Coordinates of C-alpha atoms in Angstrom, one line a residue:
Chain A
V167 CA 0.0 -0.1 0.5
S168 CA 1.2 3.3 -0.9
A169 CA 1.3 6.5 0.0
S170 CA -1.1 9.1 -2.1
S171 CA 0.3 12.2 -3.2
D172 CA -2.1 13.8 -5.6
V173 CA -4.8 16.4 -5.2
W174 CA -7.7 14.1 -6.1
T175 CA -7.1 12.0 -2.9
A176 CA -8.6 14.9 -1.0
V177 CA -12.0 13.2 -1.3
P178 CA -13.9 13.4 1.9
T179 CA -15.6 9.8 1.3
S180 CA -12.3 8.3 1.7
A181 CA -12.2 6.2 4.5
L182 CA -8.5 5.1 3.8
P183 CA -5.6 7.3 4.3
L184 CA -3.4 5.0 1.8
R185 CA -4.5 3.7 -1.5
I186 CA -3.9 -0.2 -2.9
G187 CA -1.4 0.0 -5.4
V188 CA -2.5 -1.9 -8.8
G189 CA -0.2 -3.3 -11.6
F190 CA -1.4 -4.0 -15.3
L191 CA 0.2 -6.7 -16.8
G192 CA -1.4 -5.9 -20.4
A193 CA -2.6 -2.9 -21.7
G194 CA -5.4 -4.4 -24.0
P195 CA -9.0 -3.3 -24.4
A196 CA -10.2 -5.1 -21.2
V197 CA -8.0 -2.5 -19.3
R198 CA -9.3 0.3 -21.2
T199 CA -12.6 -0.8 -21.4
V200 CA -13.4 -2.2 -17.8
H201 CA -10.4 -1.7 -15.3
L202 CA -9.7 1.9 -15.9
P203 CA -13.5 3.1 -15.9
T204 CA -14.2 0.7 -12.9
L205 CA -11.1 2.4 -10.9
S206 CA -11.9 5.8 -11.9
R207 CA -14.9 4.7 -9.6
L208 CA -13.0 4.1 -6.7
T209 CA -10.2 6.5 -6.5
D210 CA -10.3 6.6 -3.0
L211 CA -9.2 2.9 -2.6
F212 CA -7.0 2.4 -5.8
Q213 CA -3.9 4.0 -7.4
V214 CA -2.8 2.7 -10.3
H215 CA 1.1 2.4 -10.3
T216 CA 2.7 0.3 -13.1
V217 CA 1.8 -1.2 -16.6
Y218 CA 3.7 -3.7 -18.5
D219 CA 3.0 -4.5 -22.1
L220 CA 4.8 -6.3 -24.8
D221 CA 3.5 -2.9 -27.2
E222 CA 5.3 -0.1 -25.4
Q223 CA 3.1 2.0 -27.2
A224 CA 0.0 0.7 -25.7
A225 CA 1.3 0.5 -22.5
F226 CA 2.3 4.5 -22.5
R227 CA -0.9 4.9 -23.9
V228 CA -2.8 3.5 -20.9
A229 CA -0.2 4.3 -18.1
G230 CA -0.7 8.1 -19.3
M231 CA -4.2 7.7 -18.8
C232 CA -4.1 6.9 -15.0
E233 CA -0.5 8.7 -14.3
A234 CA 1.2 5.4 -13.7
R235 CA 4.8 4.4 -15.0
V236 CA 5.6 1.9 -17.5
A237 CA 7.6 -1.2 -16.4
A238 CA 10.7 -1.9 -18.5
D239 CA 10.3 -5.7 -18.7
L240 CA 8.0 -8.4 -16.8
D241 CA 10.7 -8.6 -13.8
D242 CA 10.5 -5.0 -13.3
F243 CA 7.1 -5.2 -13.3
L244 CA 7.0 -8.3 -10.5
N245 CA 10.0 -6.4 -8.3
D246 CA 7.6 -3.2 -8.5
A247 CA 7.1 -2.9 -4.4
A248 CA 4.5 -0.5 -5.0
L249 CA 2.2 -3.2 -6.4
D250 CA -0.2 -4.9 -4.2
V251 CA -2.5 -5.9 -6.8
V252 CA -1.2 -7.6 -10.1
A253 CA -4.1 -7.9 -12.8
V254 CA -3.3 -10.2 -15.5
C255 CA -5.0 -8.5 -18.8
T256 CA -3.0 -10.1 -21.4
P257 CA -4.4 -12.3 -24.5
D258 CA -6.6 -15.6 -22.9
R259 CA -3.4 -17.8 -24.4
F260 CA -0.7 -16.2 -22.2
H261 CA -3.5 -16.0 -18.9
A262 CA -1.9 -18.9 -17.4
Q263 CA 1.6 -18.5 -18.0
H264 CA 1.6 -14.7 -16.3
T265 CA -0.3 -15.6 -13.4
V266 CA 2.1 -18.5 -12.7
R267 CA 4.3 -15.9 -12.8
C268 CA 2.6 -13.5 -10.6
L269 CA 1.4 -15.9 -7.9
E270 CA 5.4 -17.1 -7.6
A271 CA 6.1 -13.3 -6.9
N272 CA 3.9 -13.4 -4.1
K273 CA 1.9 -10.3 -4.9
S274 CA -0.9 -9.8 -2.2
V275 CA -3.5 -10.2 -4.9
V276 CA -3.1 -11.7 -8.4
F277 CA -6.3 -11.1 -10.4
C278 CA -6.6 -12.5 -13.9
E279 CA -9.3 -12.2 -16.5
K280 CA -11.1 -14.7 -17.7
P281 CA -10.3 -17.3 -18.7
L282 CA -7.9 -18.4 -16.4
A283 CA -6.5 -20.9 -18.7
T284 CA -7.7 -22.1 -22.0
N285 CA -6.2 -25.7 -21.5
K286 CA -6.3 -28.2 -18.5
E287 CA -2.3 -28.7 -18.7
D288 CA -2.1 -25.0 -18.0
L289 CA -4.9 -25.0 -15.3
A290 CA -3.2 -27.6 -13.7
S291 CA 0.4 -25.3 -13.4
I292 CA -1.9 -22.4 -11.8
R293 CA -3.1 -25.1 -9.4
T294 CA 0.4 -26.0 -8.6
A295 CA 1.7 -22.3 -8.3
A296 CA -1.4 -21.0 -6.3
Q297 CA -0.8 -24.0 -3.6
A298 CA 2.9 -22.9 -2.9
S299 CA 1.8 -19.1 -3.1
S300 CA 1.2 -16.8 -0.7
S301 CA -1.1 -14.6 -2.9
T302 CA -4.8 -14.5 -3.3
L303 CA -6.0 -15.2 -6.6
V304 CA -8.9 -13.8 -8.3
V305 CA -10.5 -14.3 -11.5
G306 CA -12.6 -11.5 -13.4
T307 CA -15.9 -13.2 -13.6
M308 CA -17.4 -10.6 -13.0
H309 CA -21.1 -12.1 -12.3
T310 CA -20.1 -14.2 -9.4
F311 CA -19.3 -10.7 -7.5
D312 CA -22.7 -9.1 -8.7
P313 CA -24.4 -7.8 -5.0
V314 CA -28.1 -9.1 -6.2
W315 CA -26.6 -12.4 -7.5
R316 CA -25.3 -13.1 -4.4
A317 CA -28.2 -11.8 -2.4
L318 CA -30.1 -14.3 -4.4
S319 CA -27.9 -17.3 -4.9
A320 CA -27.5 -17.2 -0.8
R321 CA -31.3 -18.2 -0.4
V322 CA -31.2 -21.2 -3.1
S323 CA -31.4 -24.8 -1.2
H324 CA -29.8 -27.5 -3.4
D325 CA -33.1 -28.7 -5.3
I326 CA -32.5 -27.7 -8.6
T327 CA -34.0 -29.7 -11.7
L328 CA -33.6 -27.2 -14.2
V329 CA -30.9 -24.4 -14.9
R330 CA -31.5 -22.2 -18.1
S331 CA -29.0 -19.4 -19.1
R332 CA -29.6 -17.2 -21.8
I333 CA -27.1 -14.5 -23.1
T334 CA -28.1 -12.7 -26.1
L335 CA -25.7 -9.3 -26.5
P336 CA -25.3 -7.0 -28.9
L337 CA -21.6 -6.6 -30.8
N338 CA -19.8 -5.6 -27.8
T339 CA -18.3 -2.2 -29.5
K340 CA -21.5 -0.5 -28.3
F341 CA -21.0 -1.0 -24.9
E342 CA -17.1 -0.4 -24.8
R343 CA -17.9 2.8 -26.2
W344 CA -20.6 3.7 -23.9
A345 CA -18.0 2.4 -20.9
A346 CA -14.9 4.0 -22.2
G347 CA -15.6 6.1 -25.5
W348 CA -13.5 3.9 -27.4
S349 CA -13.8 0.2 -28.9
R350 CA -11.3 -2.5 -30.1
P351 CA -11.5 -2.5 -34.1
V352 CA -13.8 -5.6 -34.9
P353 CA -14.6 -7.1 -38.7
P354 CA -18.5 -7.0 -39.7
M355 CA -20.3 -9.4 -39.0
S356 CA -21.2 -12.4 -41.7
N357 CA -22.7 -15.3 -41.1
P358 CA -20.6 -18.2 -42.6
G359 CA -23.5 -20.7 -43.1
K360 CA -22.9 -24.3 -42.8
L361 CA -19.1 -24.7 -41.1
D362 CA -17.1 -28.0 -41.2
P363 CA -16.8 -30.4 -37.8
A364 CA -13.4 -28.8 -37.1
A365 CA -15.1 -25.2 -37.3
Q366 CA -17.9 -25.8 -35.4
A367 CA -15.8 -27.5 -33.0
A368 CA -13.5 -24.4 -32.4
L369 CA -16.1 -21.8 -32.9
I370 CA -18.2 -23.8 -29.4
S371 CA -15.2 -24.0 -27.5
D372 CA -14.2 -20.4 -27.8
A373 CA -18.0 -19.5 -27.6
V374 CA -17.9 -21.4 -24.1
L375 CA -15.0 -20.2 -23.0
G376 CA -15.5 -16.5 -24.0
L377 CA -19.3 -16.0 -23.3
A378 CA -20.7 -18.9 -21.3
M379 CA -17.7 -19.1 -19.3
H380 CA -19.4 -15.8 -17.3
D381 CA -22.4 -18.0 -16.3
V382 CA -20.3 -21.4 -15.5
P383 CA -19.4 -20.4 -11.8
L384 CA -22.9 -19.4 -11.3
I385 CA -24.6 -22.5 -12.6
R386 CA -21.8 -24.5 -10.5
R387 CA -23.4 -23.0 -7.3
L388 CA -26.8 -23.9 -8.4
A389 CA -25.9 -27.6 -9.8
P390 CA -22.5 -28.6 -8.7
E391 CA -22.1 -31.7 -11.0
V392 CA -21.7 -29.8 -14.3
A393 CA -18.0 -29.9 -14.2
A394 CA -18.8 -33.5 -14.7
S395 CA -21.7 -33.2 -16.8
S396 CA -22.7 -34.8 -20.2
I397 CA -23.2 -32.9 -23.5
V398 CA -26.9 -33.9 -24.2
S399 CA -26.8 -31.9 -27.1
A400 CA -24.7 -29.1 -28.9
R401 CA -25.5 -26.9 -31.8
V402 CA -23.3 -23.8 -32.9
I403 CA -25.4 -20.5 -33.5
T404 CA -23.5 -18.7 -36.5
P405 CA -22.3 -16.3 -36.6
F406 CA -21.0 -16.4 -32.6
G407 CA -23.3 -18.5 -30.2
Y408 CA -24.1 -21.6 -28.9
A409 CA -27.3 -24.0 -28.0
L410 CA -26.2 -26.4 -25.3
V411 CA -28.1 -29.2 -23.1
L412 CA -26.5 -30.8 -20.1
D413 CA -26.8 -33.4 -17.8
A414 CA -25.4 -32.6 -14.8
G415 CA -26.0 -35.3 -12.3
G416 CA -29.9 -35.2 -13.1
T417 CA -30.2 -31.4 -13.1
V418 CA -30.9 -30.2 -16.6
V419 CA -28.5 -27.5 -17.9
Q420 CA -29.7 -25.3 -21.1
L421 CA -27.0 -23.0 -22.0
T422 CA -27.7 -20.7 -24.9
G423 CA -25.8 -17.7 -25.9
L424 CA -25.8 -15.6 -29.1
I425 CA -24.1 -12.5 -30.3
H426 CA -26.3 -10.3 -33.1
E427 CA -26.5 -7.2 -34.5
H428 CA -29.9 -5.3 -33.2
W429 CA -29.6 -3.2 -29.8
E430 CA -31.5 -5.2 -27.3
P431 CA -29.4 -7.4 -24.4
T432 CA -30.6 -9.9 -22.3
W433 CA -28.9 -12.0 -20.1
E434 CA -30.9 -14.2 -17.8
L435 CA -30.4 -16.9 -15.5
E436 CA -33.2 -19.0 -14.4
A437 CA -33.2 -21.6 -11.7
I438 CA -36.5 -24.0 -10.9
G439 CA -36.4 -26.6 -8.4
S440 CA -39.4 -28.6 -6.6
S441 CA -40.1 -25.6 -4.2
Q442 CA -38.2 -22.7 -5.5
H443 CA -37.7 -20.5 -8.7
L444 CA -35.2 -18.1 -9.0
Y445 CA -34.4 -15.8 -11.5
T446 CA -31.5 -13.2 -12.3
S447 CA -31.1 -10.6 -15.0
F448 CA -27.7 -9.3 -15.6
T449 CA -26.9 -5.7 -17.2
P450 CA -24.7 -6.0 -20.2
S451 CA -20.7 -6.0 -19.9
F452 CA -18.8 -3.1 -19.8
V453 CA -21.5 -0.4 -18.6
H454 CA -21.6 0.3 -15.3
A455 CA -25.6 0.5 -15.0
G456 CA -25.5 -1.2 -11.7
S457 CA -26.1 -4.5 -10.4
A458 CA -28.3 -7.6 -11.6
R459 CA -32.1 -7.7 -10.6
G460 CA -34.0 -10.7 -9.6
F461 CA -36.2 -12.6 -7.8
H462 CA -36.5 -15.7 -5.5
G463 CA -40.1 -17.7 -5.4
H464 CA -41.0 -20.1 -2.7
S465 CA -43.9 -21.3 -1.2
Q466 CA -44.2 -18.1 0.7
G467 CA -44.3 -15.9 -2.1
R468 CA -41.6 -13.9 -4.1
H469 CA -38.7 -12.0 -2.8
E470 CA -37.8 -8.9 -5.5
F471 CA -34.2 -8.1 -5.4
E472 CA -33.8 -4.6 -6.5
P473 CA -30.9 -3.4 -8.6
R474 CA -28.2 -2.5 -6.5
A475 CA -26.0 0.8 -7.4
W476 CA -22.9 -1.0 -8.5
N477 CA -22.2 -3.8 -10.8
G478 CA -19.8 -6.9 -10.6
Y479 CA -16.9 -5.1 -11.9
E480 CA -16.9 -2.6 -9.5
A481 CA -18.0 -5.7 -6.4
E482 CA -15.2 -7.6 -7.6
W483 CA -12.7 -4.6 -7.1
R484 CA -14.0 -3.6 -4.0
S485 CA -13.7 -7.5 -2.4
I486 CA -10.0 -7.2 -3.8
A487 CA -9.6 -3.8 -1.8
A488 CA -10.9 -5.6 1.4
Q489 CA -8.7 -8.9 0.7
A490 CA -5.6 -6.5 0.3
T491 CA -6.3 -4.3 3.4
D492 CA -7.4 -7.5 5.6
D493 CA -10.5 -5.8 5.9
G494 CA -12.9 -9.4 6.1
A495 CA -12.6 -11.9 3.6
P496 CA -15.1 -11.5 1.1
L497 CA -13.4 -13.6 -1.6
P498 CA -14.2 -17.4 -2.4
P499 CA -11.6 -19.5 -1.7
V500 CA -9.1 -20.0 -4.9
T501 CA -10.0 -23.5 -5.6
E502 CA -13.9 -22.0 -6.6
F503 CA -12.0 -20.2 -9.4
I504 CA -9.6 -23.0 -10.6
D505 CA -12.7 -25.4 -10.2
D506 CA -14.7 -23.1 -12.3
C507 CA -12.5 -22.5 -15.0
E508 CA -12.2 -26.7 -15.1
A509 CA -15.8 -27.1 -15.6
A510 CA -16.0 -24.5 -18.3
L511 CA -13.1 -26.3 -19.9
H512 CA -14.7 -30.0 -19.5
I513 CA -18.1 -28.0 -21.2
A514 CA -16.5 -26.8 -24.0
G515 CA -14.0 -29.8 -24.5
E516 CA -17.2 -32.1 -24.2
A517 CA -19.1 -29.9 -26.4
A518 CA -16.7 -29.7 -29.4
K519 CA -15.9 -33.7 -29.2
L520 CA -19.9 -34.2 -29.5
L521 CA -20.2 -32.1 -32.6
G522 CA -16.7 -34.1 -34.3
E523 CA -18.6 -36.9 -33.7
E524 CA -22.2 -35.8 -34.9
S525 CA -20.6 -34.8 -38.0
Chain B
M960 CA -6.5 13.8 -31.0
T961 CA -6.8 16.6 -28.4
M962 CA -7.0 15.6 -24.7
W963 CA -8.4 18.5 -22.8
T964 CA -7.4 19.0 -19.1
V965 CA -10.1 19.4 -16.3
S966 CA -10.0 20.2 -12.8
I967 CA -12.3 20.5 -10.1
D968 CA -13.7 23.5 -8.0
E969 CA -13.8 21.6 -5.1
P970 CA -13.5 18.1 -4.0
T971 CA -17.3 17.3 -3.1
I972 CA -17.7 16.4 -6.8
T973 CA -14.4 14.4 -7.4
R974 CA -15.7 11.3 -7.0
S975 CA -18.7 11.7 -9.7
V976 CA -16.7 13.4 -11.9
R977 CA -13.8 11.2 -12.1
A978 CA -16.5 8.4 -12.6
I979 CA -17.8 10.1 -15.7
L980 CA -13.8 10.9 -17.0
G981 CA -12.8 7.6 -16.3
S982 CA -15.2 6.5 -19.4
L983 CA -14.0 9.1 -21.5
L984 CA -10.2 8.5 -21.2
D985 CA -9.0 9.4 -24.5
D986 CA -10.6 12.6 -24.5
Y987 CA -9.9 14.6 -20.8
S988 CA -7.1 14.4 -18.5
W989 CA -6.9 15.5 -14.8
T990 CA -4.9 18.0 -13.5
P991 CA -4.0 19.7 -10.3
A992 CA -3.7 22.9 -11.4
R993 CA -6.1 25.7 -10.8
R994 CA -6.2 26.7 -14.5
A995 CA -7.3 23.7 -17.2
D996 CA -9.3 23.9 -20.4
V997 CA -12.5 22.9 -18.3
I998 CA -13.7 23.1 -15.0
A999 CA -16.1 21.1 -12.6
V1000 CA -18.2 23.4 -10.4
D1001 CA -20.5 21.7 -8.1
G1002 CA -24.5 22.7 -8.5
S1003 CA -25.9 21.8 -5.3
R1004 CA -24.3 24.7 -3.7
D1005 CA -26.6 27.6 -3.6
D1006 CA -23.8 29.9 -4.9
W1007 CA -23.0 27.8 -7.9
P1008 CA -23.8 30.4 -10.5
A1009 CA -20.8 32.9 -8.7
R1010 CA -18.3 30.1 -8.1
A1011 CA -19.1 29.2 -12.1
H1012 CA -18.6 32.8 -13.0
R1013 CA -15.2 33.0 -11.3
A1014 CA -14.2 29.5 -12.7
L1015 CA -15.0 30.9 -16.2
G1016 CA -11.4 32.9 -15.6
R1017 CA -9.9 29.9 -15.3
A1018 CA -10.9 27.7 -17.7
S1019 CA -9.8 28.1 -21.7
R1020 CA -12.6 26.3 -22.6
G1021 CA -15.5 26.0 -20.4
V1022 CA -17.2 25.1 -17.6
V1023 CA -19.5 22.1 -16.7
V1024 CA -21.5 22.6 -13.7
V1025 CA -22.5 19.4 -12.1
E1026 CA -26.3 18.7 -11.4
P1027 CA -27.5 22.3 -11.0
T1028 CA -29.9 22.9 -8.3
V1029 CA -32.6 26.1 -8.0
C1030 CA -30.7 29.2 -7.8
A1031 CA -31.1 33.3 -7.6
L1032 CA -31.9 34.5 -10.9
E1033 CA -29.8 37.6 -10.7
P1034 CA -26.3 35.9 -10.2
F1035 CA -27.6 33.3 -13.0
D1036 CA -27.9 36.1 -15.4
E1037 CA -24.7 37.4 -14.6
L1038 CA -23.5 34.2 -15.1
V1039 CA -24.8 34.1 -18.5
D1040 CA -23.9 37.7 -19.7
S1041 CA -20.8 36.9 -18.8
T1042 CA -20.4 33.7 -20.8
R1043 CA -21.8 34.8 -23.7
Q1044 CA -19.3 37.9 -23.8
A1045 CA -16.3 36.0 -23.0
G1046 CA -16.9 33.7 -25.7
R1047 CA -16.9 30.4 -23.7
T1048 CA -19.1 27.7 -23.0
V1049 CA -20.8 26.9 -19.2
L1050 CA -22.2 23.6 -20.0
L1051 CA -25.2 22.2 -17.3
A1052 CA -24.7 18.4 -16.8
E1053 CA -28.2 17.7 -15.7
G1054 CA -28.6 14.0 -14.7
I1055 CA -32.6 13.8 -15.7
A1056 CA -33.3 16.5 -17.9
G1057 CA -30.2 15.9 -19.7
H1058 CA -30.5 12.1 -20.4
A1059 CA -30.0 11.4 -23.9
A1060 CA -33.2 8.9 -23.7
L1061 CA -35.4 12.1 -23.9
E1062 CA -34.4 12.7 -27.7
H1063 CA -35.9 9.6 -28.6
A1064 CA -39.5 10.7 -27.0
T1065 CA -42.4 11.3 -28.8
L1066 CA -44.9 13.8 -27.4
P1067 CA -48.5 12.8 -27.5
Q1068 CA -51.1 15.6 -28.9
L1069 CA -52.1 17.5 -25.8
H1070 CA -55.9 18.5 -25.4
G1071 CA -58.4 19.0 -22.7
T1072 CA -58.4 15.6 -20.9
S1073 CA -54.3 15.4 -21.4
F1074 CA -52.8 14.7 -17.9
V1075 CA -49.0 14.6 -17.4
E1076 CA -48.2 13.0 -14.2
L1077 CA -44.5 12.4 -13.2
V1078 CA -43.4 11.0 -9.5
G1079 CA -39.4 11.0 -8.7
T1080 CA -38.0 9.3 -5.7
G1081 CA -35.2 8.3 -3.7
F1082 CA -32.7 10.8 -5.6
A1083 CA -29.5 11.6 -4.4
I1084 CA -29.4 15.0 -6.7
A1085 CA -31.4 16.6 -3.6
A1086 CA -30.6 17.2 -0.1
E1087 CA -33.0 16.6 2.7
G1088 CA -35.2 19.6 3.0
R1089 CA -34.0 20.3 -0.7
A1090 CA -37.2 18.8 -2.3
H1091 CA -37.9 21.5 -4.5
D1092 CA -34.4 20.8 -6.3
L1093 CA -36.2 17.7 -7.1
A1094 CA -39.1 19.5 -8.3
F1095 CA -37.5 21.4 -10.4
C1096 CA -35.6 18.7 -12.4
Q1097 CA -39.2 17.5 -13.1
V1098 CA -39.7 20.7 -15.1
R1099 CA -36.8 21.1 -16.6
L1100 CA -37.0 17.4 -17.6
L1101 CA -40.8 18.7 -19.1
Q1102 CA -38.8 21.6 -20.8
E1103 CA -36.5 19.2 -22.6
L1104 CA -39.2 16.6 -23.7
G1105 CA -40.6 19.5 -25.5
L1106 CA -43.1 21.1 -23.3
R1107 CA -41.8 24.5 -23.4
E1108 CA -44.7 26.2 -22.1
V1109 CA -44.8 24.7 -18.3
T1110 CA -46.3 27.0 -16.0
V1111 CA -46.0 26.3 -12.4
S1112 CA -49.1 27.6 -10.6
S1113 CA -48.1 25.7 -6.9
L1114 CA -45.3 24.4 -5.3
T1115 CA -45.4 22.7 -2.0
D1116 CA -43.1 21.7 0.6
V1117 CA -44.7 18.6 1.9
G1118 CA -43.2 16.9 5.1
P1119 CA -41.9 19.6 5.3
A1120 CA -38.3 18.5 4.4
V1121 CA -39.2 15.1 2.2
A1122 CA -41.3 16.1 -0.5
A1123 CA -42.8 18.7 -2.7
T1124 CA -45.3 18.9 -5.5
V1125 CA -45.9 21.1 -8.6
R1126 CA -49.3 21.7 -10.1
G1127 CA -48.9 23.6 -13.0
T1128 CA -50.4 23.9 -16.9
I1129 CA -49.1 24.2 -20.2
S1130 CA -50.0 27.5 -21.2
S1131 CA -50.7 26.4 -24.8
S1132 CA -53.1 23.6 -24.1
P1133 CA -55.5 22.6 -21.3
A1134 CA -53.6 20.4 -20.3
V1135 CA -53.1 19.8 -16.7
I1136 CA -49.4 19.0 -14.5
D1137 CA -48.8 17.3 -11.4
L1138 CA -45.4 16.5 -10.0
L1139 CA -44.6 14.4 -6.7
A1140 CA -40.8 14.7 -5.7
T1141 CA -40.0 12.5 -2.8
I1142 CA -36.6 12.4 -1.3
A1143 CA -36.8 8.6 0.1
S1144 CA -33.6 6.6 0.4
G1145 CA -35.4 3.3 0.9
A1146 CA -36.9 3.5 -2.5
P1147 CA -34.9 2.9 -5.5
G1148 CA -34.5 5.9 -7.3
R1149 CA -36.2 7.0 -10.6
Y1150 CA -38.2 9.0 -12.3
E1151 CA -41.6 7.9 -13.6
L1152 CA -43.7 10.4 -16.0
H1153 CA -47.1 9.3 -17.6
L1154 CA -48.1 11.5 -20.4
T1155 CA -51.5 10.8 -21.2
G1156 CA -53.2 12.5 -24.5
G1157 CA -56.4 11.4 -26.0
A1158 CA -55.3 8.1 -28.3
E1159 CA -52.0 8.6 -27.3
A1160 CA -49.4 7.9 -24.5
L1161 CA -45.9 8.6 -23.5
H1162 CA -44.4 6.5 -20.3
V1163 CA -40.9 7.6 -19.6
R1164 CA -38.6 6.1 -16.8
L1165 CA -35.3 7.2 -15.9
P1166 CA -32.9 5.7 -13.6
A1167 CA -31.1 7.6 -10.9
P1168 CA -28.3 9.8 -12.2
D1169 CA -25.5 8.5 -11.1
T1170 CA -26.0 4.9 -12.8
A1171 CA -25.9 4.0 -16.6
S1172 CA -28.8 1.9 -16.5
P1173 CA -31.0 2.5 -19.5
A1174 CA -34.1 4.9 -19.3
L1175 CA -37.4 3.2 -20.7
V1176 CA -39.3 5.2 -23.4
Q1177 CA -42.4 3.8 -24.4
Y1178 CA -44.9 5.7 -27.0
T1179 CA -48.4 4.0 -27.3
D1180 CA -50.9 4.9 -30.3
S1181 CA -53.8 2.6 -31.4
S1182 CA -51.4 0.6 -33.3
G1183 CA -49.2 -0.3 -30.4
S1184 CA -46.2 0.4 -28.7
H1185 CA -42.9 1.5 -29.2
Q1186 CA -39.9 1.3 -27.3
A1187 CA -37.0 3.2 -28.1
P1188 CA -33.5 1.4 -28.0
A1189 CA -31.7 1.4 -24.7
L1190 CA -28.8 3.9 -24.1
Y1191 CA -26.1 2.9 -21.4
E1192 CA -25.1 6.9 -20.5
T1193 CA -26.0 8.4 -18.1
G1194 CA -26.8 12.8 -18.4
H1195 CA -23.8 13.7 -17.0
R1196 CA -21.8 11.8 -19.5
T1197 CA -24.1 12.7 -22.2
A1198 CA -23.1 16.8 -21.1
W1199 CA -19.3 16.3 -21.1
K1200 CA -19.3 14.7 -24.5
Q1201 CA -21.7 17.5 -26.0
L1202 CA -18.7 19.8 -24.8
L1203 CA -16.4 18.3 -26.9
V1204 CA -18.8 17.8 -30.0
Q1205 CA -20.6 21.3 -29.9
P1206 CA -19.4 23.4 -27.3
H1207 CA -20.9 26.8 -28.5
T1208 CA -24.6 25.4 -30.0
S1209 CA -26.7 23.4 -27.4
A1210 CA -25.5 25.2 -24.5
P1211 CA -26.8 28.4 -24.8
R1212 CA -30.5 27.0 -25.5
R1213 CA -29.7 25.0 -22.7
L1214 CA -29.2 28.0 -20.3
D1215 CA -32.4 29.6 -21.6
R1216 CA -34.6 27.2 -20.9
F1217 CA -33.1 26.9 -17.5
R1218 CA -33.5 30.5 -16.7
D1219 CA -36.9 29.7 -17.5
A1220 CA -37.4 26.7 -15.2
L1221 CA -35.7 29.3 -12.3
A1222 CA -38.2 32.1 -13.2
L1223 CA -41.2 30.1 -13.1
F1224 CA -39.9 28.8 -9.2
Q1225 CA -39.0 32.1 -8.2
P1226 CA -42.6 33.1 -7.1
H1227 CA -43.3 30.1 -5.4
L1228 CA -39.7 29.7 -3.2
T1229 CA -40.4 29.5 0.5
Q1230 CA -38.7 32.3 2.4
A1231 CA -36.4 29.7 4.1
V1232 CA -35.1 28.7 0.4
E1233 CA -34.7 32.5 -0.6
E1234 CA -32.8 33.4 2.5
S1235 CA -30.3 30.7 1.6
F1236 CA -29.5 32.1 -1.4
Q1237 CA -28.1 35.4 0.3

């Protein structure tokens, strides 16, 4: 934790005289569109000290936005004593390698964007490194931190027989512009028509790890056996989407995801059991539009949960602050995040395998 | 790309301004200096027009007033005059009246049976005892919706600290206006507007000004209902974006309408509120 110095720290709402030092490993879109806007809402808690990226220009650009320094190399970054929290925001395929390096450096908190790993071998290396490290590991599956989801899920008893996840979203670019005034360049969407088996397998794997991954941790809380589920059916929805039905130890799990080009976002998670009904509607990614809303229905009636002021992004950084300052222990155990990723890898792998066999 | 420096007049608005500018990182950067391209002023203070006036001297591009509240007319007029003389911009960042969703609203035809009902609850804009600020936001909302000929026949503090009602008319039509503003921390903050014409209706629901949660804008006629696309942007962020793209065009009109609303309210303010302006 470092002493704060600039005039902006003269915020009367601040309860902390010191701010938590943050370093970003990677200066790409996730930092610009998610984390800097979020941390700009929490300037009384965090100060971005250091940025490192192989793309030096990108590193300097992000550092300039938050008055941070640019590290000369990865060792310089990891040896920076001002960093209490390091955030791994490199491309997905490097998450495991960089997370292991950060865990070995024993920073107070190691945050990694989702997915934590893109294959089981990499995930195993993280598990080993996490066991040997004094660091707390946090993964940016933001809905697990959503305050309404947390309140709702605490009410659920384990008699769920059907779980439905439905995510249909406009292109990220719209939301990135609202969140950060900037969006990554993306090629126009086109429907490729019928895909060959290898392309279908690759697309469903990408879609599960890129989109369904957000909901997998929540589904694990509702249907723990999803981590060893069998795939009943799997379909690719072009240009980018999936329709999956899983058998999770007797609980049916239906997952639908689609990226489209009209304006209306839908992000719903529903769970139905013999004596209860849970429904959650999340706000889209990137924008700070408050938390989810939802309800828990049971034999005594229905309890509605109104949206809270902050969303999962802000809640995850608030949880990190609490962890870094030993102010309570609101974070799940490290194994939860690793097991979440293992479940997602299992679903992605099994769905890809099934699509290959069917074709 | 030019990045404008931003300074704040006083730290009470640091958190809210930083949150907005954190979403416009390519356009604005902070400076601890007193002089800057843009200076943000806290509009919740009674003396905000005078502070904005002074800030104009330190801002090379303009001044943004964050959530301006009811104030005295004289210093406001002085601010407007000096703004025009200096050729700079004073931009009012209004969370409710400045919400971009209002641009997508279609007004029903108003006639003798028309009724405008607006309920605002639980907002942080208005401090306890200042429900008239919330009521003022409602009149401003109606103006920005296109109802430029709103009149106020009564402003009543209820409670007396936590609620205000406004009764009024629209001078060009026999339509009746009924507004209720309540400061209630237990209720989710939002504004609900129902504008009922003969065969048409408009329903607008605006979220609290500090969240990018989308507004609902729904127009209904005999063919069905139409809902405008959701915008995930606060009215404050919209104002900061306007400053970048059209600093000298829309701002004066908004100042004029704001002044009209102030003039409507002046005869109805309590003595205590008027004394607070001194």
